[in-house]
Amino acid sequence: MTDRLVITRPDDWHLHLRDTEALAAVVPFTARQFRRAVVMPNLRPPVTTAVQALAYRQRILDALPAESDFDPLMTLYLTDKMTPQVISEAAKSRHIVAVKLYPAGATTNSDSGVTDIDNALPTLERMAELGMPLLVHGEVTDNTDVFEREQCFIDQILEPLSRRLPELKIVLEHITTADAVAFVNSGRPGLAATVTPQHLLMNRNALFTGGMRPHHYCLPVLKHESHREAVLKAATSGSERFFLGTDSAPHARSAKENPCGCAGIFSAHAGIELYAEAFEQVGKLKHLQKFASEAGPDFYGLPRNTDTITLIREPWQVPGNYPYLVNDPIVPLRAGETINWRMENTLND
Ligand code: NCD
Ligand code: ZN
């Protein structure tokens, strides 16, 4: 059994950092483990221009510990009104790497999202020309059953879009179903998916174990065990089409433990360790580096990191909460429970 694993430093290709004091509270967790992260633009108001994205990036840099070399990769929030010109402007900056599609109403802060994909076609065409990837929250927003929204989105919107714009690079974010795995595996070049730790480690029973579990609620919602197994198999297969994206999405405890609790799971405190557990479950630790450190930069056309991290098999207990807002902490994934792997802290160990 491996007790010590050295891998190329990983990157997180899907992350929510929020802003102001929330940003300052969470960004050190990610910067400790990951060299780069693709930062989602669903602020209020959303990040829709290059100027806004670069200003947000500067706020992230200002919130980092002094010695950090963390490199935030920024995204723009696609709206019905975004023009191709905005894409051309954004493409001039190496700090802006992608555009995020939220179907309007699909998830947290998505009310400015796209109401009809046809409205965005000229903009998507410009992205295809310039090699700018489209990151997709793949759920329909009508009355479809909440457990079937990903499959419907693939059939109704993503498949036709992928055929219509064969040059457009597309990442289906936080996949949760066997259908998404099949779509990504059988699709044309330029298609990939990110996978979160929660969708590898938990099925929908985790929403109801011993009672309602608001801290296990995220979107897309956890699915049936058969889907978890399919997603786990794909992520650990060594394929270049599946890579790490935590979707760590902090919400204060009062917003989660609430009669209308927010969607989002905070996992940045233990991102890489949670993935190590999932890969170990199926005897695939040998493919963790591909998933966490190689497939992502290769897809985005960025260099792989050159330094390494060390993971040790050493159980540790996750705190019940971490400071977040004033008198309103954040409850992390596995709060009060044990994680089997620990990343060696290069500064202190
Ligand atoms: C995310 C958030 O809170 O910003 N929530 C979530 O459940 N994943 C938004 C998103 O990625 O859907
Ligand atoms: Zn997200």
mmCIF file of C-alpha atoms and ligand atoms in Angstrom, residues 14-18 40 42-43 100 102 106-110 137 139 173-174 196 198-199 217-221 246-251 256 262-265, ligand 1:
data_model
loop_
_atom_site.group_PDB
_atom_site.id
_atom_site.type_symbol
_atom_site.label_atom_id
_atom_site.label_comp_id
_atom_site.label_asym_id
_atom_site.label_seq_id
_atom_site.Cartn_x
_atom_site.Cartn_y
_atom_site.Cartn_z
ATOM 1 C CA HIS A 14 -13.398 25.252 -11.178
ATOM 2 C CA LEU A 15 -13.471 27.387 -8.037
ATOM 3 C CA HIS A 16 -15.663 30.003 -6.326
ATOM 4 C CA LEU A 17 -13.754 32.592 -4.283
ATOM 5 C CA ARG A 18 -16.464 35.227 -3.674
ATOM 6 C CA MET A 40 -15.867 31.519 -11.431
ATOM 7 C CA ASN A 42 -20.828 34.520 -10.455
ATOM 8 C CA LEU A 43 -20.403 37.531 -8.194
ATOM 9 C CA LYS A 100 -18.793 30.572 -18.191
ATOM 10 C CA TYR A 102 -24.949 29.693 -16.627
ATOM 11 C CA ALA A 106 -29.775 27.262 -12.932
ATOM 12 C CA THR A 107 -27.802 27.951 -9.742
ATOM 13 C CA THR A 108 -26.366 30.501 -7.268
ATOM 14 C CA ASN A 109 -26.221 34.007 -8.823
ATOM 15 C CA SER A 110 -27.285 32.831 -12.270
ATOM 16 C CA HIS A 137 -23.138 24.646 -16.090
ATOM 17 C CA GLU A 139 -28.565 21.840 -16.345
ATOM 18 C CA GLU A 173 -18.383 21.458 -15.484
ATOM 19 C CA HIS A 174 -18.966 19.363 -12.358
ATOM 20 C CA THR A 196 -15.781 17.569 -7.966
ATOM 21 C CA GLN A 198 -18.330 15.362 -3.621
ATOM 22 C CA HIS A 199 -19.603 13.720 -6.805
ATOM 23 C CA TYR A 217 -26.486 20.190 -1.031
ATOM 24 C CA CYS A 218 -24.869 21.526 -4.180
ATOM 25 C CA LEU A 219 -25.803 21.904 -7.815
ATOM 26 C CA PRO A 220 -25.898 19.776 -9.803
ATOM 27 C CA VAL A 221 -27.373 17.790 -6.908
ATOM 28 C CA THR A 246 -13.438 21.224 -6.902
ATOM 29 C CA ASP A 247 -16.388 23.606 -7.378
ATOM 30 C CA SER A 248 -15.574 24.633 -3.808
ATOM 31 C CA ALA A 249 -18.465 27.053 -3.239
ATOM 32 C CA PRO A 250 -18.455 28.743 0.166
ATOM 33 C CA HIS A 251 -21.672 29.905 1.810
ATOM 34 C CA LYS A 256 -26.791 26.834 4.423
ATOM 35 C CA CYS A 262 -28.001 27.796 -0.634
ATOM 36 C CA ALA A 263 -26.432 25.297 -3.023
ATOM 37 C CA GLY A 264 -22.684 24.860 -2.697
ATOM 38 C CA ILE A 265 -20.146 22.724 -0.795
HETATM 39 C C1 NCD B 1 -22.146 27.327 -6.862
HETATM 40 C C2 NCD B 1 -22.073 28.636 -6.035
HETATM 41 O O1 NCD B 1 -22.459 28.585 -4.861
HETATM 42 O O2 NCD B 1 -21.591 29.631 -6.555
HETATM 43 N N1 NCD B 1 -22.982 26.382 -6.194
HETATM 44 C C3 NCD B 1 -22.982 25.037 -6.357
HETATM 45 O O3 NCD B 1 -23.833 24.368 -5.761
HETATM 46 N N2 NCD B 1 -22.102 24.426 -7.109
HETATM 47 C C4 NCD B 1 -22.614 27.635 -8.231
HETATM 48 C C5 NCD B 1 -22.428 26.498 -9.202
HETATM 49 O O4 NCD B 1 -21.302 26.143 -9.562
HETATM 50 O O5 NCD B 1 -23.440 25.923 -9.616
#
